[in-house]
C-alpha positions as YAML, in Angstrom:
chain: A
units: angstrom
residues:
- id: 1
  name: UNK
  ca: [89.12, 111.08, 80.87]
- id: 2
  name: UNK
  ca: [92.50, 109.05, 80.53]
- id: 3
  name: UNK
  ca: [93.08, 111.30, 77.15]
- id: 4
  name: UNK
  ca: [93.06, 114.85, 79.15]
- id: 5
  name: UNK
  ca: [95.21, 113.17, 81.64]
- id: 6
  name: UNK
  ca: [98.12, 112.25, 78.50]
- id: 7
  name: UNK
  ca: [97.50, 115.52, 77.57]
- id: 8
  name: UNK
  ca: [98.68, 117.02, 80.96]
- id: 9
  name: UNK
  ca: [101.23, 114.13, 81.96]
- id: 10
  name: UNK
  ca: [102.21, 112.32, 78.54]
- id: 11
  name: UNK
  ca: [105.36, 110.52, 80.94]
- id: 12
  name: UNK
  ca: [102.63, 108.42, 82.69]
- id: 13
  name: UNK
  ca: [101.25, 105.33, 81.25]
- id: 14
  name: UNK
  ca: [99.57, 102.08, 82.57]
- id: 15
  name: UNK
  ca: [98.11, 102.28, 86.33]
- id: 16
  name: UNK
  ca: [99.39, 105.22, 87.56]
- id: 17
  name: UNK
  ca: [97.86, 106.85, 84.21]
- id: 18
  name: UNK
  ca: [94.72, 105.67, 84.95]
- id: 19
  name: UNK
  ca: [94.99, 106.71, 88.47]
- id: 20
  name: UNK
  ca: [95.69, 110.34, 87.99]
- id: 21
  name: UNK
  ca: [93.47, 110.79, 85.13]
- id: 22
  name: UNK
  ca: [90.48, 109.64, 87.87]
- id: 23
  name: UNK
  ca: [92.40, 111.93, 90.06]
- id: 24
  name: UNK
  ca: [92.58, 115.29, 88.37]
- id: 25
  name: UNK
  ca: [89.16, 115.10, 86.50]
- id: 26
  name: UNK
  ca: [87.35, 117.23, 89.24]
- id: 27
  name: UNK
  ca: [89.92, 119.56, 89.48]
- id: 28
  name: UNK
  ca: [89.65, 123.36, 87.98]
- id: 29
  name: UNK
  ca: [92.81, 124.87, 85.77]
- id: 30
  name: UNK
  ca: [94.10, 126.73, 88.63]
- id: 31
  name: UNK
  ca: [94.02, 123.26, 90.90]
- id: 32
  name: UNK
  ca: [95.46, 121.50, 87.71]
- id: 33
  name: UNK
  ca: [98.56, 123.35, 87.42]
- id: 34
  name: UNK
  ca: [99.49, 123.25, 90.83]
- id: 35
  name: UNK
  ca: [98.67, 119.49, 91.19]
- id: 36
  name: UNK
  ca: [101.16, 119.46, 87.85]
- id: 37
  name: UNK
  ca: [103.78, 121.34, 89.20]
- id: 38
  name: UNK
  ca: [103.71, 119.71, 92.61]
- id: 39
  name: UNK
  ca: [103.23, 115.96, 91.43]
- id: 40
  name: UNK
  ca: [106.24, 116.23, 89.01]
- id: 41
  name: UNK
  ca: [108.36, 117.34, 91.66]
- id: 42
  name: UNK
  ca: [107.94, 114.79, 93.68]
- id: 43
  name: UNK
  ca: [107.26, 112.11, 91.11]
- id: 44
  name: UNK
  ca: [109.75, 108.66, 91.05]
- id: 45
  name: UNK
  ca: [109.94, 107.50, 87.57]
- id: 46
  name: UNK
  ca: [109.77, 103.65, 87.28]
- id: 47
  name: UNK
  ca: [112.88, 102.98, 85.34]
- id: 48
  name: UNK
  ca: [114.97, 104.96, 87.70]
- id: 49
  name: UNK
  ca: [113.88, 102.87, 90.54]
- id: 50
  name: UNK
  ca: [114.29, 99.82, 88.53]
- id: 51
  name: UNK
  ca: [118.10, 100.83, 87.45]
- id: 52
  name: UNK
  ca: [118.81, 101.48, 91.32]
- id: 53
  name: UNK
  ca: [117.78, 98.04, 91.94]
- id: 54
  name: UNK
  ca: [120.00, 96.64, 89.42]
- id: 55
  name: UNK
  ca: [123.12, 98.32, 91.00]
- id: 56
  name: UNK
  ca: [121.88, 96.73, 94.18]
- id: 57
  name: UNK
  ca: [122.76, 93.49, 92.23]
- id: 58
  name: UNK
  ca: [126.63, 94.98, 92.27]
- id: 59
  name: UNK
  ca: [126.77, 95.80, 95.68]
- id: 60
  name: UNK
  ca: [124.97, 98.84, 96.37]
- id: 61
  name: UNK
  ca: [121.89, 97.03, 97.68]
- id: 62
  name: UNK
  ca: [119.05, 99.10, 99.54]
- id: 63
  name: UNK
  ca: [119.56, 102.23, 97.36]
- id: 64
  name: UNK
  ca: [115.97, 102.19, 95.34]
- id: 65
  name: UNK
  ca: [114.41, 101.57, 99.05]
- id: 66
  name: UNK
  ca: [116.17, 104.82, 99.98]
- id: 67
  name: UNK
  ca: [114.96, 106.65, 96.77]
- id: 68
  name: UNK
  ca: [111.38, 106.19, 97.66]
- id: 69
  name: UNK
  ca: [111.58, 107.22, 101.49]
- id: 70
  name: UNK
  ca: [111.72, 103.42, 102.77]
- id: 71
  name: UNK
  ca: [115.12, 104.20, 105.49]
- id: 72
  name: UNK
  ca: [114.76, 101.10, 107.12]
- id: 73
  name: UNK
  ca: [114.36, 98.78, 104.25]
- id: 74
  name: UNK
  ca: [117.16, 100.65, 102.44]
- id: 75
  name: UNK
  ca: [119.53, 100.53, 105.54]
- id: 76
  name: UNK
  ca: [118.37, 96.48, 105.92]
- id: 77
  name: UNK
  ca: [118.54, 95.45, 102.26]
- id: 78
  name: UNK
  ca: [122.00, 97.21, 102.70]
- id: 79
  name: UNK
  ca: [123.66, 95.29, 105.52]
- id: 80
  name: UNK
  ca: [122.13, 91.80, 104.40]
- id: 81
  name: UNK
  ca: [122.73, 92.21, 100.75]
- id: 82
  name: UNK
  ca: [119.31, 92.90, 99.83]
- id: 83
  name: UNK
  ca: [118.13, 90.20, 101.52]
- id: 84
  name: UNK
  ca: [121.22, 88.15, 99.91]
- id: 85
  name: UNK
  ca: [119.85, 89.36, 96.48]
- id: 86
  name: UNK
  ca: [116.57, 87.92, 96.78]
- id: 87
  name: UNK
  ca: [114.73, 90.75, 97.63]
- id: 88
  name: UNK
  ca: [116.81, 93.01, 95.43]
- id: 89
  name: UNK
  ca: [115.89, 90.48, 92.47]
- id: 90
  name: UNK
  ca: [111.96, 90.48, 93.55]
- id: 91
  name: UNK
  ca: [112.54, 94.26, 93.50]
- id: 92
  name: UNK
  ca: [113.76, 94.83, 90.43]
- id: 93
  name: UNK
  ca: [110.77, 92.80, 88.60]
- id: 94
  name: UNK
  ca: [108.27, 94.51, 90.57]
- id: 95
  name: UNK
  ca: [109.74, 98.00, 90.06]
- id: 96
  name: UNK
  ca: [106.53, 99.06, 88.67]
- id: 97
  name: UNK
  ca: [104.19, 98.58, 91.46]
- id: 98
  name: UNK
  ca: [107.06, 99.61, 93.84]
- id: 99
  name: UNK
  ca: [107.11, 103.08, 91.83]
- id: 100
  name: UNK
  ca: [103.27, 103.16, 91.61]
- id: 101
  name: UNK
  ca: [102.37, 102.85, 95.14]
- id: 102
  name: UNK
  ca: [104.91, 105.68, 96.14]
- id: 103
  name: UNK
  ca: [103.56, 107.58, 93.09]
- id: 104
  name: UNK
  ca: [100.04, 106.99, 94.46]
- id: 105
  name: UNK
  ca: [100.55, 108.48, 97.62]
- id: 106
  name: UNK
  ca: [102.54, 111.55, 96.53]
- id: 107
  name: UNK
  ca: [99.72, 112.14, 94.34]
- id: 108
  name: UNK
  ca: [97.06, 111.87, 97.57]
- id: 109
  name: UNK
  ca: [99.16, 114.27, 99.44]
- id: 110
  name: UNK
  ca: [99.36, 116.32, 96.49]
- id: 111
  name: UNK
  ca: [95.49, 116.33, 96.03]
- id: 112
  name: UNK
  ca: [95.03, 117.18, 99.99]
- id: 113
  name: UNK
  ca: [97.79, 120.24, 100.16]
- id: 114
  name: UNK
  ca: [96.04, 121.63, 97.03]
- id: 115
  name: UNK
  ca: [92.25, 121.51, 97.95]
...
């Protein structure tokens, strides 16, 4: 299962592999390429969130909130200085589940639009 998933998505690893591998496995080739196409589109990749955070640490707080739809967290993290750093700092070491949950639900909203 998790080995035709890396076959289709080799950029995924750890949770979010295993998650889409469960994901996809039901789906036919037709269903597969769309799901492909739509869940790369809208994918976040981990390490871009994670860098975003880290230029929150040089004054651009609230900027990886904005890059994965959060408005309000982004706008607050920007006027208190991501929660004077603290929550910019918590951020950037949880960048992976931060990524994964947003990553999860584009990939539920992918699975709905395309079945």
């Amino acid at each position: 299962m998790i080995k035709h998933a890396l076959k289709h998505f080799p950029e995924l690893e750890g949770e979010e592999l295993q998650y889409i591998a469960r994901a996809i496995q039901d789906l036919n080739e037709e269903e597969l390429d769309l799901f492909k196409t739509i869940y790369r589109a809208r994918r976040k990749d981990p390490v871009i969130f994670m860098l975003l955070a880290l230029l929150g640490m040089v004054g651009a707080a609230g900027i990886h909130r904005l890059f994965v739809g959060q408005v309000g967290l982004g706008i607050l993290y920007f006027f208190t200085a991501g929660f004077c750093f603290i929550g910019t700092i918590v951020d950037a070491i949880n960048y992976r589940s931060f990524s994964f949950e947003y990553n999860r639900n584009i990939a539920q909203n992918t699975l709905k639009e395309i079945k």
